[in-house]
Short mmCIF file of C-alpha atoms and ligand atoms in Angstrom, two decimals:
data_model
loop_
_atom_site.label_atom_id
_atom_site.label_comp_id
_atom_site.label_asym_id
_atom_site.label_seq_id
_atom_site.Cartn_x
_atom_site.Cartn_y
_atom_site.Cartn_z
CA MET G 44 117.08 137.16 150.72
CA ARG G 45 114.35 139.28 152.09
CA VAL G 46 112.43 139.04 148.85
CA ARG G 47 112.71 135.18 148.88
CA ARG G 48 111.44 135.21 152.60
CA CYS G 49 108.50 137.34 151.46
CA ALA G 50 107.75 135.13 148.47
CA LEU G 51 107.81 131.96 150.83
CA LEU G 52 105.45 133.69 153.34
CA LEU G 53 103.10 134.49 150.47
CA VAL G 54 103.04 130.83 149.25
CA PHE G 55 102.47 129.73 152.78
CA LEU G 56 99.57 132.18 153.34
CA THR G 57 97.99 131.42 150.02
CA THR G 58 98.16 127.75 150.79
CA LEU G 59 96.65 128.18 154.23
CA VAL G 60 93.84 130.25 152.72
CA LEU G 61 93.20 127.75 150.04
CA VAL G 62 93.22 124.73 152.48
CA THR G 63 90.76 126.58 154.80
CA TRP G 64 88.64 127.66 151.93
CA THR G 65 88.40 124.14 150.41
CA THR G 66 87.53 122.54 153.84
CA ALA G 67 84.98 125.02 154.59
CA GLY G 68 83.55 124.71 151.12
CA ALA G 69 83.19 120.91 151.49
CA GLN G 70 81.47 121.29 154.91
CA ALA G 71 79.29 124.09 153.88
CA SER G 72 78.25 122.05 150.91
CA GLY G 73 76.97 119.32 153.20
CA GLN G 74 79.22 116.72 151.69
CA THR G 75 80.77 114.24 154.19
CA GLU G 76 84.54 113.72 154.12
CA SER G 77 84.31 110.30 152.74
CA SER G 78 81.91 111.21 149.87
CA SER G 79 84.01 114.30 148.94
CA GLN G 80 87.10 112.16 148.65
CA LEU G 81 85.46 109.85 146.10
CA ALA G 82 85.99 110.19 142.42
CA GLN G 83 88.94 112.26 142.59
CA THR G 84 89.22 111.57 138.85
CA PRO G 85 86.23 110.82 136.71
CA PRO G 86 84.84 107.36 137.42
CA MET G 87 85.83 104.66 135.07
CA GLY G 88 83.87 101.49 134.62
CA TRP G 89 81.13 99.78 132.74
CA ASN G 90 77.38 99.96 132.78
CA SER G 91 74.77 97.50 131.49
CA TRP G 92 72.12 99.83 129.99
CA ASN G 93 73.44 100.86 126.59
CA LYS G 94 73.99 97.32 125.27
CA PHE G 95 71.62 95.16 127.59
CA ALA G 96 68.69 97.52 128.75
CA CYS G 97 66.59 95.37 131.03
CA ASN G 98 68.24 92.07 130.02
CA VAL G 99 70.54 92.04 133.15
CA SER G 100 71.44 89.04 135.34
CA GLU G 101 74.06 88.00 137.83
CA GLN G 102 75.60 85.94 135.25
CA LEU G 103 76.03 88.87 132.94
CA ILE G 104 77.54 90.88 135.76
CA ARG G 105 80.01 88.01 136.79
CA GLU G 106 81.15 87.50 133.21
CA THR G 107 81.33 91.23 132.67
CA ALA G 108 83.63 91.41 135.74
CA ASP G 109 85.76 88.56 134.49
CA ALA G 110 86.08 90.20 131.07
CA MET G 111 86.93 93.54 132.62
CA VAL G 112 90.15 91.80 134.05
CA SER G 113 90.91 89.48 131.24
CA ALA G 114 90.46 92.10 128.45
CA GLY G 115 92.88 94.51 130.22
CA MET G 116 90.15 96.89 131.08
CA GLN G 117 90.90 96.77 134.76
CA ALA G 118 94.63 97.22 134.16
CA ALA G 119 93.81 100.42 132.09
CA GLY G 120 91.76 101.85 135.04
CA TYR G 121 88.20 100.68 134.62
CA GLN G 122 86.95 99.85 137.94
CA TYR G 123 83.17 99.91 138.52
CA VAL G 124 80.79 97.30 137.18
CA ASN G 125 77.26 98.97 137.27
CA ILE G 126 73.95 97.38 137.03
CA ASP G 127 71.47 99.81 135.50
CA ASP G 128 67.62 99.52 135.56
CA CYS G 129 65.59 96.24 136.04
CA TRP G 130 67.61 94.37 138.76
CA GLN G 131 64.81 95.27 141.36
CA VAL G 132 61.18 93.77 141.41
CA SER G 133 59.50 94.73 144.71
CA ARG G 134 59.75 95.71 148.31
CA ASP G 135 59.40 93.28 151.21
CA ALA G 136 57.10 93.78 154.22
CA GLN G 137 59.63 96.00 155.84
CA GLY G 138 60.00 98.03 152.73
CA THR G 139 63.48 96.70 151.77
CA ILE G 140 64.14 96.58 148.13
CA VAL G 141 64.02 93.15 146.61
CA ALA G 142 66.26 91.93 143.69
CA ASP G 143 64.75 89.95 140.85
CA PRO G 144 65.02 86.30 142.29
CA LYS G 145 65.14 84.61 138.76
CA ARG G 146 67.85 86.99 137.32
CA PHE G 147 69.73 87.52 140.48
CA PRO G 148 69.14 84.20 142.52
CA SER G 149 72.33 84.73 144.71
CA GLY G 150 71.30 88.35 145.59
CA ILE G 151 73.20 91.46 145.32
CA LYS G 152 75.45 91.04 148.37
CA ALA G 153 76.88 87.70 146.86
CA LEU G 154 77.44 89.54 143.49
CA ALA G 155 79.29 92.51 145.23
CA ASP G 156 81.49 89.89 146.98
CA TYR G 157 82.32 88.20 143.62
CA VAL G 158 83.05 91.63 141.93
CA HIS G 159 85.15 92.73 144.84
CA SER G 160 87.11 89.32 144.74
CA LYS G 161 88.38 90.54 141.39
CA GLY G 162 89.50 93.89 142.75
CA LEU G 163 86.57 95.68 141.20
CA LYS G 164 83.57 97.66 142.51
CA LEU G 165 79.81 97.17 142.15
CA GLY G 166 77.28 99.75 141.19
CA VAL G 167 73.52 99.64 141.38
CA TYR G 168 70.78 101.95 140.07
CA THR G 169 67.57 103.43 141.41
CA ASP G 170 65.34 106.44 140.91
CA ALA G 171 64.61 109.35 142.98
CA GLY G 172 60.84 109.17 142.03
CA ARG G 173 58.22 106.71 142.75
CA LEU G 174 59.14 104.22 139.96
CA THR G 175 62.26 103.69 137.84
CA CYS G 176 62.08 104.44 134.26
CA GLN G 177 61.17 100.83 133.53
CA LYS G 178 58.57 101.07 136.35
CA ARG G 179 60.52 99.16 139.06
CA PRO G 180 60.07 100.43 142.63
CA GLY G 181 61.75 103.83 142.93
CA SER G 182 63.31 105.13 146.14
CA TYR G 183 61.07 108.15 146.89
CA GLU G 184 60.26 108.10 150.66
CA HIS G 185 62.81 105.09 151.04
CA GLU G 186 66.05 106.99 150.67
CA LEU G 187 67.58 106.12 154.00
CA LEU G 188 66.41 102.53 153.94
CA ASP G 189 67.81 102.07 150.36
CA ALA G 190 71.07 103.75 151.08
CA LYS G 191 71.61 101.49 154.17
CA THR G 192 70.62 98.37 152.19
CA TYR G 193 73.12 99.13 149.43
CA ALA G 194 75.75 99.88 152.11
CA SER G 195 74.96 96.35 153.81
CA TRP G 196 75.33 94.62 150.45
CA GLY G 197 78.77 96.31 149.76
CA VAL G 198 77.70 98.60 146.87
CA ASP G 199 80.24 101.08 145.75
CA TYR G 200 78.35 103.23 143.30
CA VAL G 201 74.72 104.33 142.88
CA LYS G 202 73.16 105.94 139.90
CA ILE G 203 69.79 107.67 140.72
CA ASP G 204 67.45 108.47 137.88
CA TRP G 205 64.55 110.85 137.65
CA CYS G 206 61.55 109.12 136.13
CA HIS G 207 58.14 109.32 137.81
CA ALA G 208 59.20 112.21 139.91
CA GLU G 209 56.36 114.56 138.99
CA GLY G 210 56.05 117.56 141.34
CA LEU G 211 59.34 116.80 143.13
CA ASP G 212 62.30 119.20 143.16
CA PRO G 213 65.56 117.45 141.97
CA GLU G 214 67.78 119.75 144.29
CA VAL G 215 65.73 118.78 147.37
CA GLN G 216 65.44 115.09 146.52
CA TYR G 217 68.95 114.35 145.51
CA ALA G 218 70.25 116.18 148.79
CA LYS G 219 68.14 113.58 150.65
CA PHE G 220 70.10 110.77 149.07
CA ARG G 221 73.38 112.59 149.83
CA ASP G 222 72.41 112.69 153.47
CA ALA G 223 71.25 109.18 153.42
CA LEU G 224 74.37 107.93 151.83
CA ALA G 225 76.40 109.76 154.47
CA GLN G 226 74.42 108.15 157.26
CA ALA G 227 74.64 104.72 155.71
CA GLY G 228 78.46 104.88 156.48
CA ARG G 229 79.92 103.32 153.35
CA PRO G 230 81.67 105.47 150.66
CA ILE G 231 79.37 105.21 147.69
CA VAL G 232 79.98 107.20 144.59
CA PHE G 233 76.67 109.17 144.06
CA SER G 234 75.78 109.57 140.31
CA ILE G 235 72.78 112.05 139.65
CA CYS G 236 70.98 111.13 136.54
CA ASN G 237 68.33 113.73 136.00
CA TRP G 238 69.18 114.68 132.30
CA GLY G 239 70.10 118.34 133.16
CA VAL G 240 66.79 119.14 134.67
CA LYS G 241 67.23 122.39 137.02
CA ALA G 242 70.89 122.89 135.98
CA PRO G 243 72.36 120.16 138.12
CA TRP G 244 75.86 121.56 137.67
CA THR G 245 74.80 124.42 140.04
CA TRP G 246 73.78 122.26 142.91
CA GLY G 247 75.36 118.89 141.80
CA PRO G 248 78.87 119.79 143.29
CA ALA G 249 77.29 120.09 146.71
CA THR G 250 75.20 116.97 146.31
CA GLY G 251 76.84 114.13 144.33
CA ASN G 252 80.07 113.15 142.41
CA LEU G 253 78.67 113.28 138.93
CA TRP G 254 75.56 114.61 137.28
CA ARG G 255 74.13 113.97 133.83
CA THR G 256 73.93 117.13 131.88
CA THR G 257 71.64 115.98 128.97
CA GLY G 258 69.06 113.48 127.90
CA ASP G 259 70.19 109.93 126.84
CA ILE G 260 72.89 109.21 124.38
CA ASN G 261 72.55 106.64 121.63
CA ASP G 262 74.77 104.79 119.31
CA THR G 263 74.78 107.18 116.50
CA TYR G 264 77.32 110.05 115.61
CA ASP G 265 74.60 112.63 115.44
CA ARG G 266 73.42 112.14 119.02
CA MET G 267 76.87 111.49 120.53
CA SER G 268 78.38 114.74 118.87
CA VAL G 269 75.44 116.85 119.70
CA ILE G 270 75.78 115.85 123.35
CA GLY G 271 79.63 116.07 123.46
CA PHE G 272 80.12 119.28 121.55
CA SER G 273 77.26 121.03 123.66
CA GLN G 274 79.25 120.65 126.96
CA ASN G 275 81.26 123.85 126.37
CA GLY G 276 80.74 126.38 129.15
CA LEU G 277 80.11 123.76 131.85
CA GLU G 278 83.77 123.28 132.55
CA LYS G 279 83.72 125.82 135.50
CA PHE G 280 81.44 123.43 137.49
CA ALA G 281 83.66 120.36 137.23
CA GLY G 282 86.63 119.31 139.41
CA PRO G 283 88.07 116.46 141.48
CA GLY G 284 85.08 114.67 143.26
CA HIS G 285 82.38 116.39 141.11
CA TRP G 286 82.03 115.89 137.41
CA ASN G 287 79.69 116.77 134.52
CA ASP G 288 78.39 113.60 132.90
CA PRO G 289 77.63 113.64 129.11
CA ASP G 290 76.34 109.96 129.50
CA MET G 291 77.95 106.57 129.05
CA LEU G 292 80.02 105.33 126.22
CA GLU G 293 78.74 103.66 123.08
CA VAL G 294 82.17 102.57 121.83
CA GLY G 295 82.03 99.09 120.53
CA ASN G 296 78.10 98.91 120.01
CA GLY G 297 78.39 98.94 116.34
CA GLY G 298 76.54 102.14 115.38
CA MET G 299 79.61 104.28 114.53
CA LYS G 300 82.55 104.10 112.40
CA ARG G 301 86.06 104.00 113.81
CA ASP G 302 86.73 107.79 113.41
CA GLU G 303 83.33 108.56 115.04
CA TYR G 304 84.20 106.40 118.10
CA ARG G 305 87.64 108.02 118.21
CA THR G 306 85.80 111.49 118.28
CA HIS G 307 83.58 109.87 121.17
CA MET G 308 86.54 108.82 123.30
CA ALA G 309 88.70 111.80 122.55
CA LEU G 310 85.98 114.30 123.34
CA TRP G 311 84.92 112.54 126.45
CA ALA G 312 88.54 112.46 127.61
CA LEU G 313 89.06 116.21 126.86
CA LEU G 314 85.71 116.73 128.85
CA ALA G 315 87.00 114.87 131.90
CA ALA G 316 83.94 112.93 131.55
CA PRO G 317 83.07 109.70 133.47
CA LEU G 318 84.07 106.84 131.22
CA LEU G 319 81.56 104.09 131.66
CA ALA G 320 81.86 101.55 128.67
CA GLY G 321 78.46 100.53 127.51
CA ASN G 322 79.46 97.45 125.30
CA ASP G 323 79.68 93.72 125.61
CA LEU G 324 83.11 93.30 127.27
CA ARG G 325 82.93 89.63 126.65
CA SER G 326 83.16 89.86 122.90
CA MET G 327 85.09 93.03 121.92
CA THR G 328 86.99 93.32 118.66
CA PRO G 329 90.71 94.21 118.95
CA GLU G 330 89.69 97.69 117.61
CA THR G 331 87.28 98.36 120.21
CA LYS G 332 89.64 97.03 122.95
CA GLU G 333 92.32 99.38 121.82
CA MET G 334 90.02 102.29 121.63
CA LEU G 335 88.78 101.77 125.31
CA THR G 336 92.21 101.03 126.63
CA ASN G 337 94.32 103.61 124.86
CA ALA G 338 96.62 104.60 127.78
CA GLU G 339 97.42 108.15 126.33
CA VAL G 340 93.86 108.97 125.82
CA LEU G 341 92.69 107.71 129.23
CA ALA G 342 95.53 109.68 130.74
CA VAL G 343 94.01 112.97 129.61
CA ASP G 344 90.77 112.07 131.10
CA GLN G 345 92.21 111.01 134.39
CA ASP G 346 94.75 113.86 134.64
CA ALA G 347 95.19 114.85 138.25
CA LYS G 348 94.65 118.52 137.52
CA GLY G 349 90.89 117.56 137.00
CA VAL G 350 90.13 120.47 134.69
CA GLN G 351 87.40 119.86 132.16
CA GLY G 352 88.43 120.94 128.63
CA HIS G 353 86.64 123.69 126.59
CA ARG G 354 86.45 124.92 122.94
CA VAL G 355 88.99 127.52 121.82
CA TRP G 356 88.16 127.89 118.29
CA ASP G 357 85.54 126.84 115.77
CA GLU G 358 84.74 127.63 112.13
CA GLY G 359 81.94 125.89 110.29
CA PRO G 360 82.09 122.22 111.01
CA LEU G 361 85.57 122.42 112.59
CA GLU G 362 86.41 122.75 116.27
CA ILE G 363 89.40 122.85 118.54
CA TRP G 364 89.23 121.92 122.14
CA ILE G 365 91.95 121.99 124.70
CA LYS G 366 92.42 120.69 128.36
CA PRO G 367 95.16 121.85 130.48
CA LEU G 368 97.10 119.07 132.16
CA ALA G 369 98.84 118.61 135.59
CA ASN G 370 102.48 118.65 133.97
CA GLY G 371 101.86 122.11 132.42
CA SER G 372 101.12 120.62 128.89
CA HIS G 373 97.84 120.69 127.11
CA ALA G 374 95.70 117.98 125.48
CA VAL G 375 94.16 119.13 122.15
CA GLY G 376 91.49 117.93 119.97
CA LEU G 377 91.29 118.81 116.38
CA PHE G 378 87.58 117.87 115.51
CA ASN G 379 86.04 117.66 112.06
CA ARG G 380 82.21 117.53 112.24
CA GLY G 381 82.09 117.76 108.51
CA GLU G 382 81.13 115.31 105.71
CA SER G 383 84.51 115.28 104.12
CA SER G 384 88.17 115.26 105.28
CA LEU G 385 89.33 118.87 106.06
CA LYS G 386 92.52 120.58 107.26
CA ILE G 387 92.55 122.10 110.75
CA THR G 388 95.27 124.54 111.82
CA LEU G 389 96.22 124.83 115.53
CA ASP G 390 97.58 128.17 116.00
CA PHE G 391 99.88 127.84 119.17
CA LYS G 392 98.55 131.26 120.28
CA MET G 393 95.36 129.23 121.15
CA LEU G 394 97.52 127.64 123.86
CA GLY G 395 99.23 130.75 125.39
CA SER G 396 102.36 132.38 123.98
CA ALA G 397 104.78 129.57 123.16
CA SER G 398 106.06 130.02 119.66
CA SER G 399 107.30 126.36 119.56
CA LEU G 400 105.84 123.26 120.95
CA LYS G 401 106.71 119.52 121.16
CA LEU G 402 103.66 117.73 119.77
CA ARG G 403 102.60 114.07 120.06
CA ASP G 404 99.65 112.25 118.39
CA LEU G 405 97.89 110.26 121.15
CA TRP G 406 95.88 107.97 118.84
CA GLU G 407 98.94 107.02 116.79
CA HIS G 408 101.39 107.04 119.70
CA LYS G 409 103.76 109.16 117.53
CA ASP G 410 106.02 112.14 118.31
CA LEU G 411 105.58 114.81 115.82
CA GLY G 412 108.75 116.63 117.01
CA GLU G 413 109.18 120.34 117.79
CA VAL G 414 107.02 122.52 115.73
CA GLN G 415 107.03 126.36 115.10
CA GLY G 416 104.12 128.53 115.40
CA SER G 417 101.21 126.37 114.21
CA TYR G 418 100.38 122.80 113.11
CA THR G 419 98.14 121.68 110.41
CA ALA G 420 96.52 118.30 110.28
CA ASP G 421 94.14 116.37 107.79
CA VAL G 422 91.20 115.38 109.94
CA PRO G 423 88.91 112.71 108.60
CA LYS G 424 85.12 113.27 108.28
CA HIS G 425 83.63 112.96 111.70
CA GLY G 426 87.08 112.45 113.09
CA VAL G 427 89.66 113.76 115.40
CA VAL G 428 93.41 114.28 115.64
CA MET G 429 94.20 114.25 119.26
CA LEU G 430 97.54 115.78 120.43
CA SER G 431 99.44 116.60 123.47
CA ALA G 432 101.54 119.82 123.30
CA PHE G 433 104.53 120.43 125.57
CA LYS G 434 106.64 123.56 125.75
C1 LIG V 560 67.23 106.78 131.58
C2 LIG V 560 68.70 107.08 131.97
C3 LIG V 560 69.46 105.90 131.27
C4 LIG V 560 69.00 104.59 131.71
C5 LIG V 560 67.57 104.44 131.68
C6 LIG V 560 67.03 103.19 132.49
O1 LIG V 560 66.46 107.78 132.37
O2 LIG V 560 69.04 108.38 131.44
O3 LIG V 560 70.76 106.11 131.34
O4 LIG V 560 69.48 104.50 133.10
O5 LIG V 560 66.81 105.51 132.31
O6 LIG V 560 65.71 102.98 132.37
#
């Protein structure tokens, strides 16, 4: 009895310490309550850049919002419809940013209203330097005005780039946005995009909700895999409200094979990465749709524990990554980066001490039964076998 009371007291005290510590941490970090409550799981949505580059318009954004609903993306958890570079053209006499009147004749506020009417959220893009990467006006020395403008339009997400920022310190400049967004008074997800300059994972958690860790992705297996597999070690910096961002998805853009896109999705899910689709949602093949909306893979990314996965084993071109999940199980990725099909063996010791595990194949939606000791799979070239493993 006494032992139980002691145990209860210990649990209570530990909880108290943890709650106090977490709250103090959020305050010390300078994050407002509302911003630290955003992105409790990695943000999911769409962004215009990978497919459309500067070819953005209100028509594209409206049609994408429509498609996000009709294609089942919204039901799968995708929420943000994000306009990347090139929506802005100038500043008016008061310094307020002006949207391109030809491409966005109704203005961003009307677009936000439309996107909201679908139950979705709108994102915009700016740059912490003097100009955006495509030489549109940047936000340097307009941080508060821009944050207030976005808030008045009903914007829900802002990605802030790092072009034309010579001589500026990203830690200082991005903190200005954090404070400006807090003052603007609307919960806006803050996406830091400075390509890993000055190790944003060290100051990002106190500044924004996600930060890019590398230069840009492109629609090739080489680039995608170099970025994805290089994330190992960064897992200690991620958690609810603050995520490492290995860049947006290329799934469905046509440059990779099915197994390569499966690797892309599986790896991003194991990394608890933001999932911003980067393809044309209006004309997806059934294969692309199934890949982007696979509920079992998305559940790994969105798991409430919010732990980023890491590599537990590698040998030549083979890698095994695991991600602990809230229900005590693990998600596992058996990856083959090689040029031909190869066998990979998951030794259950890699997941702790269990001698037998119930396995499920998440891409194939297939239970593999209770397995003793280890499991060997044939993994296709550039492909993955993605499993969940329960005790
Ligand atoms: C890059 C950024 C890309 C895209 C592009 C727009 O710096 O990493 O994701 O936003 O600028 O010009």
